Structure formats: C-alpha cells, structure tokens
C-alpha cells in the first residue's frame, strides 16, 4: 500500500489541509504543537474509523479530542492510496457517522460495494491495536533506563507469548485468576441443595392439597345439610299433623269410654251377649203368652158353646155325662176362665218384668259408650221389642265397625309416627354427622389455607433459589469459561512462543545487525525473557546498554513483529513518530541509511520535530520527500 494524498477538511486544529506523499521515504517535519500527532491520528482514523465511547468516557475519547476547532461543521476528510496497481479514494465524515466510510476505485471510476470488507482486505486483517503496536512505531515512553528495560521486556513478553504487544499474557492470566476467585466467592454452595429440598416440599404440599380427602366438600355438605333440614321440617310437620289426628281419634274413643281396639272388641262381646240374653228373654216371654192365650181362647170357646146350647134348648136343663147340670159346668168354666185370666195376667206381668230387666241391662250397657235413645224403655210389647233391638244392634255394630276402622287408622298413624320419629332420629344423627363433617372440612380448609400460604411462600423461595441456582450456573459457566480461557491462553502462548517467539528472535536478530550497523550481530531472549545482545566478544545483558541501544532493540522487535503480523510481506507503510529522539547522530545516520535498503518496496513516513533527519539524508544523498507542517 502506498499513501498518495490526504485532505483534511476538519480534524482537531487542522482545517482544510492537503498533503501529497512520496512513494518511498517521507520526512514530515514540524515543531512542537505543529500537528504531527494530529496528522498521525488522522491517518489512523481514515484507515480504522473513529469510534465513539459511551457514557462519561465519551468526554475524553478520540472523537471528542479531535473534534474540529473551527465551527464550519466539517469533521473528516479523504485519503488517496494505491494498492495492487489501483488508485482508491477513502472518504469519511466523522460527524455523520464515526465508522461510516465510502471507497471509490478511481482507476475504474466505480464505488466499492462493500467498503468495510475492502478495508479489512486492504489492511491485511491487521487490527487497529496491532497497527498501533507494529507498523506505527513510537519511541519507548519510559524516562529511566530501568523503566525502559521493563517496558521493553513487557513488549517482548507480550509479543513472544501472544503475538500482540497490547496483550500481556501474565497480566491477562493474573486478571483471569482474580476474576475466577471473584466468581468462586460469589458461588453459593448449598443453594442447589436448598432449591431441591424446596421443590420436594412444594411437591409434598401440592400432593396434600390435591388429595381426594382434602377436596373442598363444604358446599356439598352444606347443601346436604340444608336438604336434611328441609326433610326434617317436612317430616316434623307431617308428624305433628298425624299426632293431631291421633289425638282427635283417641279423644273420640275416650269420649265413648274406649281405650282401644281390645276394649271395643270386649264391648262387642258383652253387647252380643246382652242382645242374646235380651232376645232369649223376649222369645221365652212370647212363647208363654202364646200358650196362655191358646188356653184362654179354648176355654172361652167352650163357654160360648155351652151358652149356645143352653139358649137353644129353651133353658132345658141338660146334664153332662158326669151327671152334672150344664149350668154347673158353665159356672165351673167361668171360674176356670177367671183363674186362667188371673194366671195370664200374672204371667204377662212376670214376662214384662223379665224383659224389662233384660232391656234395662242392654240399655245400660249401650249408654256406657253410646248416647242412643232407647225406645225399648217405652215400648215393651213382646211383638215389637226384638225388631227394635235388632235395629239398634245393627246401628251399634256399624258404629263399632267405624270405631274399629278408626282404631286401625290410628294404629297405622301411630306406626307412621313411629317410622317418622325413627327417620327424624336418623336425620338428626345424619345432621350431627354432617355438622361434624362441615366442622372438619372448615378446619381442614383452614389447614389447606395454611398449606396454600406455605406453598406460596415456598414457591416464592423456589423462584428466588432458582435465580440463585441460575446465577450459580452462570458463575460456574464463567469459571469454566475462564478455566478454558486460561488453558487456551496457556496452550496458545506455548504455541506462539514456539512459533512466533522463535521467529521474533530470529528476525529481530537479523534486523538488529542493520539497525546497529553491525555493532551487535544478534540478540537472544531466554525463557525468563532476559534479553542479551551478542558482540564478537560476549553477551551483553539489555540492562547494561544505553537508552539509544534499547530504542534500537525496540525498533528491531517492532519491525520483526510488523513483518510477521502481515504474514511476511508488508501491506502498510511504516510510520515512525519521534522514534529516533534518543538516537545520537551516528545511530540516526545508520538507521536512515539502512531503512531504504532493508525495505526498498516500503513507503516510510518519519514524523519528527528535528531537522537532522532531513539533513543527514541530504548529506548521504538519499532520496526522500520533505513535508513541513
């Protein structure tokens, strides 16, 4: 790559400035505060962009440091360069986008479609950090010899183990070790065990809550209790109605002086016996009256015949076969009739007395239980008493049958009342059981609520523990990553030391001969990173050489590293920013004469605040281009 021209529209103190570079050696001269560092930074920004920092760091980042001093708003510029026989123009507007760029192929007059990819290929995939540590060469910054030795050793160590000056393997390893310790301190060793135990407890609580016996049955039990109460109320009403009917039926029996079925049946038996006795008396009385009547009728007929005979014979005295006069017989018949009449009267009176006694007994028996008008008391004729008694008997039997039917209903009602009472007792027992079940359910629900609250707490704890477990996993991942990084870094460091370090030793030894003009034939770096310079007589430790020699060693190492980082062939120009401040005139002449010969195809830009570089090149007739700022 050959830098041709650059145009600065606005960058720090530089405003509307144009520079044309030579293809080989360029001396860019300027006094202090002339803008050399600004120009150097602009070149770097044109190649890699100018990324902004974030937060408070943005106040001191490169973007803020090199914002234009002038107020026309221009912040950026362009760079023309040649690569692989083609001319390209790179343009950037840092104000618009610090990383945005456009690239135009001036040879073909076409824009490059993917400028970012083009820049990566153009720079040989050399990172900005690698650029700053290799092809952009500065002087050692330490002011003392010991400090310079330490800085140089650090550079060698980093390049030798990582291939990058910015990467300090020892510091990186120490940093990773500290990071690992920090992560290990943050680990909570028992959190996984606690999380597992909490999950187990949660499962037990969930099993307890979801158990069938813990199912909330209060609503069903309450509904069952209400139905039981309703049924109890209905049965109680039915029972009370039956009891009222029983009371009325029992009162009806009591009003008739009956205590129950047995009493009624006993009364019927007594009534039947009284009726039979009464009927028997009436029948005997009727038979006796019939016989007396027949006799009386026969005697009367006889007397009438006798009288007729007497009348028909004109009062002729007749004699009977007994030799008695007919009149005497008539008188005798009359006397007998009178006796018979007296007998009939006495018999009838006795019959009526007997019938009246039987009737009275029957009436007394009836009136004990029934209030019937006994017509037998007023009419005791033998002809009418049996018929009336039979009628009364039929009436009484009908009432007795009614009473017996009422007794049957009463007994059925009593049985029903008993059944209802038993059912009410069962319902009462069921009600007590339901109440107890509801009470148990309420207590169980309270326990369930406690378990639910505990479950909520445990779930919250589990969520927190899960986060801690996840954090532990993250920390373990970080620790594993650090371990892997340490192992990888160690392995790569060994690989780099065996390859890059070996090449760095070899190539820097070759370069040190040219840089020192053959004073030192080579340099060697041992496993402890101690640097020795070889002379024809002995090995000289780095600590024993001058600051200028240390700068020469540093230059050789930087050039060797730059060559290796770009895979053996340089793609970028070499930039020296006050790299030769510690060189005396002889060392400087040697280096300036050696550079064009060592890198004939390379473009070299030397930024300096002294004129001696140009003077020495002019005195040695070396071709160069002087650019004064």
Coordinates of C-alpha atoms in Angstrom, one line a residue:
X1 CA 0.0 0.0 0.0
X2 CA 1.3 3.5 -0.9
X3 CA -0.3 6.6 0.6
X4 CA -0.7 9.2 -2.1
X5 CA -2.5 12.2 -0.8
X6 CA -4.7 13.2 2.2
X7 CA -7.1 16.1 2.5
X8 CA -8.2 17.2 6.0
X9 CA -11.5 19.1 6.0
X10 CA -11.5 19.3 9.7
X11 CA -9.7 17.3 12.4
X12 CA -8.5 18.9 15.6
X13 CA -6.5 22.0 14.9
X14 CA -6.0 21.1 11.3
X15 CA -8.5 22.7 8.9
X16 CA -8.7 22.4 5.1
X17 CA -5.2 20.9 4.7
X18 CA -3.8 18.9 1.9
X19 CA -0.6 16.7 1.8
X20 CA 1.0 14.7 -1.0
X21 CA 3.3 11.8 0.0
X22 CA 6.2 10.3 -1.8
X23 CA 6.2 6.6 -2.7
X24 CA 9.3 5.8 -0.6
X25 CA 10.9 7.8 2.3
X26 CA 9.0 10.8 3.7
X27 CA 10.2 13.2 6.4
X28 CA 7.3 15.0 8.0
X29 CA 8.7 17.8 10.0
X30 CA 7.0 20.1 12.4
X31 CA 7.8 21.8 15.7
X32 CA 6.0 21.2 18.9
X33 CA 2.2 21.8 18.5
X34 CA 2.6 21.8 14.8
X35 CA 0.1 19.0 14.4
X36 CA 2.3 15.9 13.8
X37 CA 0.3 13.8 16.3
X38 CA -3.0 15.2 14.9
X39 CA -1.8 14.2 11.4
X40 CA -0.7 10.7 12.7
X41 CA -4.1 10.3 14.4
X42 CA -6.0 11.4 11.2
X43 CA -4.2 8.7 9.1
X44 CA -5.2 6.1 11.7
X45 CA -8.8 7.4 11.8
X46 CA -9.0 7.3 8.0
X47 CA -7.9 3.6 8.0
X48 CA -9.9 2.4 11.0
X49 CA -12.6 4.9 11.7
X50 CA -13.2 6.9 14.9
X51 CA -15.4 5.0 17.2
X52 CA -17.1 6.9 20.0
X53 CA -17.0 5.8 23.6
X54 CA -20.1 5.7 25.8
X55 CA -21.1 7.5 29.0
X56 CA -18.5 9.6 30.8
X57 CA -15.7 8.1 28.7
X58 CA -17.1 9.9 25.7
X59 CA -15.8 13.2 27.1
X60 CA -12.2 12.1 26.7
X61 CA -12.4 9.7 23.8
X62 CA -10.5 10.3 20.5
X63 CA -13.7 11.5 18.8
X64 CA -14.0 14.3 21.4
X65 CA -10.3 15.0 21.5
X66 CA -10.0 15.6 17.7
X67 CA -13.3 17.5 17.2
X68 CA -12.5 20.4 14.9
X69 CA -11.5 23.7 16.5
X70 CA -13.3 25.6 13.8
X71 CA -17.1 26.0 13.6
X72 CA -18.0 25.2 10.0
X73 CA -19.1 21.7 11.0
X74 CA -16.6 19.8 8.8
X75 CA -15.2 16.8 10.6
X76 CA -13.3 14.3 8.4
X77 CA -11.6 14.2 5.0
X78 CA -10.2 11.9 2.4
X79 CA -7.2 9.7 1.7
X80 CA -5.9 8.6 -1.7
X81 CA -3.8 5.5 -1.9
X82 CA -2.5 2.9 -4.3
X83 CA -3.0 -0.8 -3.7
X84 CA -2.3 -3.7 -6.2
X85 CA -1.9 -1.2 -9.1
X86 CA -5.3 0.5 -8.4
X87 CA -6.0 4.0 -7.1
X88 CA -8.6 4.3 -4.3
X89 CA -10.1 7.3 -2.5
X90 CA -11.3 6.8 1.0
X91 CA -13.7 9.4 2.4
X92 CA -15.1 9.7 5.9
X93 CA -17.4 12.1 7.6
X94 CA -16.9 11.5 11.4
X95 CA -19.7 14.0 12.3
X96 CA -22.2 11.9 10.3
X97 CA -21.1 8.5 11.4
X98 CA -17.7 7.9 13.1
X99 CA -17.4 4.5 11.5
X100 CA -19.1 5.2 8.1
X101 CA -17.0 5.5 5.0
X102 CA -17.1 5.4 1.3
X103 CA -14.4 4.0 -1.0
X104 CA -14.1 4.8 -4.7
X105 CA -11.9 3.0 -7.2
X106 CA -10.6 5.9 -9.1
X107 CA -8.9 3.7 -11.7
X108 CA -12.3 2.3 -12.8
X109 CA -14.4 5.2 -11.6
X110 CA -16.7 3.0 -9.6
X111 CA -17.6 2.9 -5.9
X112 CA -16.6 -0.1 -3.9
X113 CA -19.7 -2.0 -3.0
X114 CA -18.6 -3.3 0.4
X115 CA -16.2 -0.7 1.8
X116 CA -15.8 -2.3 5.2
X117 CA -14.8 -5.6 3.7
X118 CA -12.5 -3.8 1.3
X119 CA -10.7 -2.1 4.2
X120 CA -10.2 -5.3 6.0
X121 CA -8.6 -6.9 3.0
X122 CA -6.6 -3.7 2.3
X123 CA -5.2 -3.8 5.9
X124 CA -4.4 -7.5 5.7
X125 CA -6.9 -8.1 8.6
X126 CA -4.5 -6.2 10.8
X127 CA -6.5 -4.9 13.8
X128 CA -6.2 -1.3 14.9
X129 CA -4.5 -2.5 18.1
X130 CA -1.9 -4.5 16.1
X131 CA -1.5 -1.5 13.8
X132 CA -0.6 0.7 16.8
X133 CA 1.8 -1.9 18.2
X134 CA 3.7 -2.7 15.0
X135 CA 3.8 -0.5 11.9
X136 CA 3.0 2.6 13.8
X137 CA 6.3 2.9 15.7
X138 CA 6.9 5.3 18.6
X139 CA 9.8 5.7 21.0
X140 CA 10.0 4.0 24.3
X141 CA 8.0 6.1 26.7
X142 CA 9.9 5.4 29.9
X143 CA 12.2 8.2 31.1
X144 CA 14.7 6.0 33.1
X145 CA 16.9 3.2 31.9
X146 CA 15.2 0.7 34.4
X147 CA 11.8 1.8 33.1
X148 CA 12.9 1.3 29.5
X149 CA 14.2 -2.1 30.3
X150 CA 11.0 -3.1 32.0
X151 CA 8.9 -1.7 29.1
X152 CA 11.0 -3.5 26.5
X153 CA 10.7 -6.7 28.4
X154 CA 7.0 -6.4 28.6
X155 CA 6.8 -5.8 24.9
X156 CA 8.9 -8.8 24.2
X157 CA 6.9 -11.0 26.7
X158 CA 3.6 -9.9 25.2
X159 CA 4.7 -10.3 21.6
X160 CA 6.6 -13.6 22.4
X161 CA 3.6 -15.2 24.1
X162 CA 0.6 -13.6 22.3
X163 CA 1.9 -12.0 19.1
X164 CA 0.4 -8.7 20.3
X165 CA 2.0 -6.1 22.3
X166 CA -1.3 -5.0 23.8
X167 CA -2.0 -8.4 25.2
X168 CA 0.0 -9.1 28.3
X169 CA -0.3 -12.8 28.9
X170 CA 0.9 -12.5 32.5
X171 CA -1.4 -9.7 33.4
X172 CA -4.2 -11.4 31.5
X173 CA -3.6 -14.6 33.4
X174 CA -3.5 -12.8 36.7
X175 CA -6.7 -10.9 35.8
X176 CA -8.4 -14.2 34.8
X177 CA -7.2 -15.7 38.1
X178 CA -8.6 -12.8 40.1
X179 CA -11.8 -13.0 38.1
X180 CA -12.1 -16.7 38.8
X181 CA -11.6 -16.1 42.6
X182 CA -14.2 -13.4 42.5
X183 CA -16.7 -15.7 40.8
X184 CA -15.9 -18.6 43.2
X185 CA -16.5 -16.3 46.2
X186 CA -19.9 -15.5 44.7
X187 CA -20.9 -19.1 44.4
X188 CA -23.5 -20.3 47.0
X189 CA -22.5 -24.0 47.6
X190 CA -25.8 -25.0 49.3
X191 CA -28.2 -23.2 47.1
X192 CA -28.8 -26.2 44.8
X193 CA -29.5 -28.5 47.7
X194 CA -31.9 -25.9 49.2
X195 CA -33.6 -25.5 45.9
X196 CA -34.0 -29.3 45.5
X197 CA -35.4 -29.6 49.1
X198 CA -37.8 -26.7 48.5
X199 CA -39.1 -28.3 45.3
X200 CA -39.6 -31.5 47.2
X201 CA -41.5 -29.7 49.9
X202 CA -43.6 -28.0 47.2
X203 CA -44.5 -31.3 45.6
X204 CA -45.5 -32.7 49.0
X205 CA -47.7 -29.7 49.7
X206 CA -49.3 -29.9 46.3
X207 CA -49.9 -33.7 46.8
X208 CA -51.5 -32.9 50.2
X209 CA -53.7 -30.1 48.7
X210 CA -54.8 -32.3 45.7
X211 CA -55.5 -35.4 47.8
X212 CA -59.2 -36.5 47.4
X213 CA -59.8 -36.3 51.2
X214 CA -58.8 -32.7 51.2
X215 CA -61.2 -31.8 48.4
X216 CA -63.4 -28.9 49.4
X217 CA -66.8 -30.5 50.1
X218 CA -68.2 -27.7 52.3
X219 CA -70.6 -26.6 49.6
X220 CA -71.9 -30.2 49.0
X221 CA -72.1 -30.9 52.7
X222 CA -73.9 -27.6 53.3
X223 CA -76.4 -28.4 50.5
X224 CA -76.9 -31.9 52.0
X225 CA -77.4 -30.3 55.5
X226 CA -80.0 -27.9 54.1
X227 CA -81.8 -30.8 52.3
X228 CA -81.7 -32.7 55.6
X229 CA -83.2 -29.8 57.5
X230 CA -85.9 -29.4 54.9
X231 CA -86.7 -33.0 55.0
X232 CA -86.7 -32.9 58.8
X233 CA -89.1 -29.9 58.7
X234 CA -91.4 -31.7 56.3
X235 CA -91.4 -34.9 58.4
X236 CA -91.9 -32.9 61.6
X237 CA -94.9 -31.2 60.1
X238 CA -96.3 -34.5 58.9
X239 CA -95.7 -36.0 62.4
X240 CA -97.4 -33.1 64.1
X241 CA -100.4 -33.4 61.8
X242 CA -100.6 -37.1 62.5
X243 CA -100.2 -36.5 66.2
X244 CA -103.2 -34.1 66.0
X245 CA -105.2 -36.7 64.2
X246 CA -104.2 -39.3 66.7
X247 CA -105.2 -37.0 69.5
X248 CA -108.6 -36.5 67.9
X249 CA -109.1 -40.2 67.2
X250 CA -108.0 -41.1 70.7
X251 CA -110.3 -38.4 72.1
X252 CA -113.2 -39.9 70.1
X253 CA -112.5 -43.3 71.7
X254 CA -112.2 -41.7 75.1
X255 CA -115.5 -39.9 74.6
X256 CA -117.1 -43.3 74.1
X257 CA -115.2 -44.7 77.1
X258 CA -112.9 -46.9 74.9
X259 CA -109.2 -47.2 75.4
X260 CA -108.5 -49.1 72.3
X261 CA -109.2 -52.0 69.9
X262 CA -109.3 -54.6 72.7
X263 CA -111.8 -52.5 74.7
X264 CA -114.1 -52.2 71.7
X265 CA -113.9 -55.9 70.9
X266 CA -114.6 -56.7 74.6
X267 CA -117.6 -54.3 74.4
X268 CA -118.9 -56.0 71.3
X269 CA -118.7 -59.4 73.0
X270 CA -120.6 -58.0 76.0
X271 CA -123.1 -56.4 73.7
X272 CA -123.6 -59.6 71.7
X273 CA -124.1 -61.4 75.0
X274 CA -126.6 -58.8 76.2
X275 CA -128.5 -58.9 73.0
X276 CA -128.7 -62.7 73.0
X277 CA -129.9 -62.6 76.6
X278 CA -132.5 -60.0 75.7
X279 CA -133.6 -61.9 72.6
X280 CA -133.8 -65.1 74.6
X281 CA -136.0 -63.4 77.3
X282 CA -138.2 -61.9 74.6
X283 CA -138.6 -65.3 72.9
X284 CA -139.5 -67.1 76.1
X285 CA -142.0 -64.4 77.0
X286 CA -143.6 -64.6 73.6
X287 CA -143.9 -68.4 73.8
X288 CA -145.5 -68.4 77.3
X289 CA -148.0 -65.7 76.2
X290 CA -149.0 -67.8 73.2
X291 CA -149.7 -70.9 75.3
X292 CA -151.8 -69.0 77.8
X293 CA -153.7 -67.2 75.0
X294 CA -154.5 -70.5 73.4
X295 CA -155.8 -72.0 76.6
X296 CA -157.8 -68.9 77.3
X297 CA -159.2 -69.0 73.8
X298 CA -160.2 -72.6 74.2
X299 CA -162.0 -72.0 77.5
X300 CA -163.7 -69.0 76.1
X301 CA -164.9 -71.0 73.1
X302 CA -166.1 -73.8 75.4
X303 CA -168.1 -71.3 77.4
X304 CA -169.6 -69.9 74.4
X305 CA -170.7 -73.3 73.1
X306 CA -172.2 -74.1 76.4
X307 CA -174.1 -70.9 76.5
X308 CA -175.3 -71.5 73.0
X309 CA -176.6 -74.9 73.9
X310 CA -178.4 -73.6 76.8
X311 CA -180.0 -71.0 74.8
X312 CA -181.0 -73.4 72.1
X313 CA -182.9 -75.8 74.4
X314 CA -185.1 -73.2 75.9
X315 CA -183.5 -73.4 79.1
X316 CA -183.9 -77.1 79.4
X317 CA -181.7 -78.4 82.0
X318 CA -179.1 -80.5 80.5
X319 CA -176.8 -83.0 82.1
X320 CA -173.5 -83.9 81.3
X321 CA -172.0 -87.3 81.2
X322 CA -170.7 -86.6 84.6
X323 CA -174.4 -86.2 85.8
X324 CA -173.7 -82.5 86.4
X325 CA -176.1 -79.9 85.3
X326 CA -174.9 -77.8 82.4
X327 CA -175.2 -74.6 84.4
X328 CA -172.9 -76.0 86.9
X329 CA -170.4 -76.7 84.2
X330 CA -170.8 -73.3 82.9
X331 CA -170.2 -71.8 86.3
X332 CA -167.2 -74.1 86.6
X333 CA -166.0 -73.0 83.2
X334 CA -166.4 -69.4 84.1
X335 CA -164.5 -69.9 87.3
X336 CA -161.7 -71.7 85.4
X337 CA -161.6 -68.9 82.9
X338 CA -161.3 -66.4 85.7
X339 CA -158.5 -68.4 87.2
X340 CA -156.8 -68.6 83.8
X341 CA -157.2 -64.9 83.3
X342 CA -155.6 -64.3 86.6
X343 CA -152.8 -66.7 85.7
X344 CA -152.4 -65.0 82.3
X345 CA -152.2 -61.6 84.0
X346 CA -149.6 -62.8 86.5
X347 CA -147.6 -64.5 83.7
X348 CA -147.7 -61.4 81.5
X349 CA -146.6 -59.2 84.3
X350 CA -143.8 -61.6 85.1
X351 CA -142.8 -61.7 81.4
X352 CA -142.7 -57.9 81.2
X353 CA -140.7 -57.6 84.3
X354 CA -138.1 -60.1 82.9
X355 CA -138.0 -58.4 79.6
X356 CA -137.7 -55.0 81.2
X357 CA -134.8 -56.3 83.3
X358 CA -133.0 -57.6 80.1
X359 CA -133.8 -54.4 78.3
X360 CA -132.5 -52.3 81.2
X361 CA -129.3 -54.2 81.3
X362 CA -128.8 -53.8 77.5
X363 CA -129.7 -50.1 77.6
X364 CA -127.2 -49.6 80.5
X365 CA -124.5 -51.4 78.5
X366 CA -125.2 -49.2 75.4
X367 CA -125.3 -46.0 77.3
X368 CA -121.9 -46.7 78.8
X369 CA -120.4 -46.0 75.3
X370 CA -123.1 -44.7 73.0
X371 CA -125.7 -42.0 73.5
X372 CA -128.6 -43.7 71.7
X373 CA -132.4 -43.1 72.5
X374 CA -133.5 -46.4 73.7
X375 CA -137.1 -46.9 72.5
X376 CA -137.3 -50.1 74.4
X377 CA -137.8 -48.2 77.6
X378 CA -141.3 -47.0 76.5
X379 CA -142.4 -49.9 74.5
X380 CA -142.0 -53.4 75.9
X381 CA -144.6 -55.3 73.9
X382 CA -143.3 -58.7 73.0
X383 CA -144.1 -58.2 69.4
X384 CA -142.1 -55.1 68.8
X385 CA -139.0 -55.4 71.2
X386 CA -137.0 -57.9 69.1
X387 CA -137.3 -56.0 65.9
X388 CA -136.2 -52.7 67.5
X389 CA -133.4 -54.4 69.4
X390 CA -132.1 -55.9 66.2
X391 CA -132.2 -52.4 64.6
X392 CA -130.3 -50.9 67.5
X393 CA -127.8 -53.8 67.3
X394 CA -127.2 -53.2 63.6
X395 CA -126.7 -49.5 64.3
X396 CA -124.3 -50.2 67.2
X397 CA -122.4 -52.8 65.1
X398 CA -122.0 -50.2 62.3
X399 CA -120.6 -47.7 64.9
X400 CA -118.4 -50.3 66.4
X401 CA -117.1 -51.2 62.9
X402 CA -116.4 -47.5 62.4
X403 CA -114.6 -47.3 65.7
X404 CA -112.5 -50.4 64.8
X405 CA -111.7 -48.9 61.4
X406 CA -110.7 -45.7 63.2
X407 CA -108.6 -47.8 65.5
X408 CA -106.9 -49.4 62.5
X409 CA -106.2 -45.9 61.1
X410 CA -104.9 -44.8 64.5
X411 CA -102.6 -47.8 64.7
X412 CA -101.4 -47.1 61.2
X413 CA -100.9 -43.5 62.1
X414 CA -99.0 -44.5 65.2
X415 CA -96.9 -46.8 63.1
X416 CA -96.3 -43.9 60.7
X417 CA -95.4 -41.6 63.5
X418 CA -93.0 -44.2 64.9
X419 CA -91.4 -44.5 61.4
X420 CA -91.2 -40.7 61.1
X421 CA -89.7 -40.5 64.6
X422 CA -87.1 -43.1 63.6
X423 CA -86.5 -41.3 60.4
X424 CA -86.2 -38.0 62.2
X425 CA -83.7 -39.6 64.6
X426 CA -81.7 -40.9 61.6
X427 CA -81.8 -37.5 60.1
X428 CA -80.8 -35.9 63.3
X429 CA -77.9 -38.3 63.5
X430 CA -77.1 -37.5 59.9
X431 CA -77.3 -33.8 60.6
X432 CA -74.9 -34.2 63.5
X433 CA -72.5 -36.2 61.3
X434 CA -72.9 -33.5 58.5
X435 CA -72.2 -30.7 61.0
X436 CA -69.2 -32.6 62.3
X437 CA -68.1 -33.1 58.7
X438 CA -68.6 -29.4 57.9
X439 CA -66.7 -28.5 61.0
X440 CA -63.9 -30.9 60.0
X441 CA -63.9 -29.5 56.5
X442 CA -63.7 -26.0 57.8
X443 CA -60.8 -27.0 60.0
X444 CA -59.3 -28.8 57.0
X445 CA -59.9 -25.8 54.8
X446 CA -58.1 -23.7 57.4
X447 CA -55.2 -26.2 57.2
X448 CA -55.4 -26.1 53.4
X449 CA -55.2 -22.3 53.5
X450 CA -52.2 -22.5 55.8
X451 CA -50.7 -25.0 53.3
X452 CA -51.6 -22.8 50.4
X453 CA -49.9 -19.8 52.1
X454 CA -46.9 -22.0 52.8
X455 CA -47.0 -23.2 49.2
X456 CA -47.0 -19.6 48.0
X457 CA -44.0 -18.8 50.3
X458 CA -42.1 -21.9 49.2
X459 CA -42.8 -21.1 45.5
X460 CA -41.5 -17.6 46.1
X461 CA -38.5 -19.1 47.8
X462 CA -38.1 -21.6 45.0
X463 CA -38.2 -18.7 42.4
X464 CA -35.5 -16.9 44.4
X465 CA -33.5 -20.0 44.7
X466 CA -34.0 -20.8 41.1
X467 CA -32.5 -17.4 40.3
X468 CA -29.6 -18.2 42.6
X469 CA -29.2 -21.6 41.0
X470 CA -29.2 -19.9 37.6
X471 CA -26.7 -17.4 38.9
X472 CA -24.6 -20.2 40.3
X473 CA -24.8 -21.9 36.9
X474 CA -23.8 -18.6 35.2
X475 CA -20.9 -18.2 37.6
X476 CA -19.9 -21.8 37.0
X477 CA -20.1 -21.1 33.3
X478 CA -18.0 -18.1 33.8
X479 CA -15.5 -20.1 35.8
X480 CA -15.5 -22.8 33.2
X481 CA -15.0 -20.2 30.5
X482 CA -12.2 -18.6 32.5
X483 CA -10.6 -22.1 33.0
X484 CA -11.0 -22.8 29.3
X485 CA -9.5 -19.3 28.5
X486 CA -6.6 -19.9 30.8
X487 CA -6.0 -23.3 29.3
X488 CA -6.4 -22.0 25.8
X489 CA -4.2 -19.0 26.6
X490 CA -1.5 -21.2 28.0
X491 CA -1.7 -23.6 25.1
X492 CA -1.7 -20.7 22.5
X493 CA 1.0 -18.9 24.4
X494 CA 3.2 -22.0 24.2
X495 CA 2.3 -22.4 20.5
X496 CA 3.1 -18.7 19.9
X497 CA 6.3 -18.9 21.9
X498 CA 7.3 -21.9 19.9
X499 CA 6.5 -20.3 16.5
X500 CA 6.1 -16.6 16.7
X501 CA 8.6 -16.2 19.5
X502 CA 11.2 -18.2 17.6
X503 CA 10.6 -16.1 14.5
X504 CA 10.7 -12.9 16.6
X505 CA 14.1 -14.0 18.0
X506 CA 15.4 -14.9 14.5
X507 CA 14.1 -11.9 12.6
X508 CA 14.9 -9.3 15.3
X509 CA 18.5 -10.7 15.4
X510 CA 18.7 -10.1 11.7
X511 CA 17.3 -6.6 12.0
X512 CA 19.5 -5.6 14.9
X513 CA 22.6 -6.0 12.8
X514 CA 21.3 -3.5 10.3
X515 CA 19.9 -1.1 12.9
X516 CA 23.2 -1.0 14.8
X517 CA 25.4 -1.1 11.8
X518 CA 26.8 -4.5 12.7
X519 CA 27.8 -3.5 16.3
X520 CA 25.5 -6.2 17.6
X521 CA 25.3 -9.3 15.4
X522 CA 22.2 -10.7 17.0
X523 CA 20.0 -10.7 20.1
X524 CA 18.7 -13.6 22.1
X525 CA 15.8 -13.9 24.5
X526 CA 15.9 -16.6 27.1
X527 CA 12.9 -18.4 28.7
X528 CA 12.9 -15.8 31.5
X529 CA 12.6 -13.1 28.9
X530 CA 16.0 -11.7 29.6
X531 CA 17.4 -10.0 26.5
X532 CA 21.1 -10.3 25.6
X533 CA 22.9 -8.6 22.8
X534 CA 25.7 -10.5 21.0
X535 CA 29.0 -9.0 20.2
X536 CA 32.1 -10.6 18.9
X537 CA 33.4 -10.9 22.4
X538 CA 30.5 -11.5 24.8
X539 CA 26.8 -11.4 25.5
X540 CA 25.7 -8.1 27.0
X541 CA 22.5 -8.0 29.1
X542 CA 20.0 -5.4 28.0
X543 CA 20.2 -3.7 31.4
X544 CA 23.8 -2.7 30.6
X545 CA 23.3 -1.0 27.3
X546 CA 22.3 2.7 26.7
X547 CA 18.9 4.1 26.1
X548 CA 19.7 4.6 22.5
X549 CA 20.6 0.9 22.1
X550 CA 17.4 0.0 23.9
X551 CA 15.5 2.1 21.3
X552 CA 17.3 0.2 18.6
X553 CA 16.3 -3.2 20.1
X554 CA 12.8 -1.9 20.4
X555 CA 12.8 -0.8 16.7
X556 CA 14.1 -4.2 15.6
X557 CA 11.5 -6.0 17.6
X558 CA 8.7 -3.7 16.2
X559 CA 9.8 -4.2 12.6
X560 CA 10.1 -8.0 13.1
X561 CA 6.6 -8.1 14.7
X562 CA 5.1 -5.9 11.9
X563 CA 6.6 -8.2 9.3
X564 CA 5.2 -11.3 11.0
X565 CA 1.8 -9.8 11.7
X566 CA 1.4 -9.1 8.0
X567 CA 2.4 -12.6 7.1
X568 CA 5.9 -11.8 5.8
X569 CA 5.1 -9.1 3.3
X570 CA 4.3 -5.5 4.4
X571 CA 0.9 -4.1 3.4
X572 CA 1.0 -0.9 5.2
X573 CA 3.5 1.9 5.3
X574 CA 5.9 2.2 8.2
X575 CA 5.2 5.2 10.4
X576 CA 7.8 6.4 12.8
X577 CA 6.5 9.0 15.3
X578 CA 9.6 10.6 17.0
X579 CA 11.0 7.1 17.2
X580 CA 14.6 8.4 17.0
X581 CA 14.6 11.0 19.7
X582 CA 17.1 9.0 21.8
X583 CA 19.4 8.3 18.9
X584 CA 22.7 10.1 18.6
X585 CA 23.7 11.4 15.2
X586 CA 25.7 8.3 14.3
X587 CA 22.9 5.9 15.2
X588 CA 20.4 8.0 13.3
X589 CA 22.6 8.1 10.2
X590 CA 23.0 4.3 10.4
X591 CA 19.2 3.7 10.7
X592 CA 18.3 6.3 8.0
X593 CA 20.8 4.7 5.5
X594 CA 19.6 1.2 6.5
X595 CA 15.9 1.6 6.2
X596 CA 15.7 2.2 2.4
X597 CA 18.0 -0.7 1.8
X598 CA 16.2 -3.0 4.2
X599 CA 12.7 -2.2 2.9
X600 CA 13.1 -1.0 -0.7
X601 CA 9.5 -1.5 -1.6
X602 CA 8.0 0.0 1.5
X603 CA 6.7 3.5 2.0
X604 CA 8.2 5.1 5.1
X605 CA 6.8 8.1 7.0
X606 CA 9.0 9.6 9.6
X607 CA 7.4 12.2 11.9
X608 CA 10.0 14.3 13.6
X609 CA 10.4 17.6 15.5
X610 CA 14.1 17.8 14.4
X611 CA 15.6 18.8 11.1
X612 CA 18.6 16.5 11.5
X613 CA 16.8 13.5 9.8
X614 CA 16.4 15.6 6.6
X615 CA 20.0 17.0 6.9
X616 CA 21.5 13.5 7.3
X617 CA 19.5 12.1 4.4
X618 CA 20.6 15.0 2.2
X619 CA 24.2 14.7 3.2
X620 CA 24.1 11.0 2.3
X621 CA 22.4 11.8 -1.0
X622 CA 19.4 9.5 0.0
X623 CA 16.2 10.3 -1.9
X624 CA 13.4 11.4 0.3
X625 CA 10.4 13.8 0.3
X626 CA 10.3 16.6 2.9
X627 CA 6.9 17.7 4.2
X628 CA 6.8 20.6 6.5
X629 CA 3.8 21.3 8.6

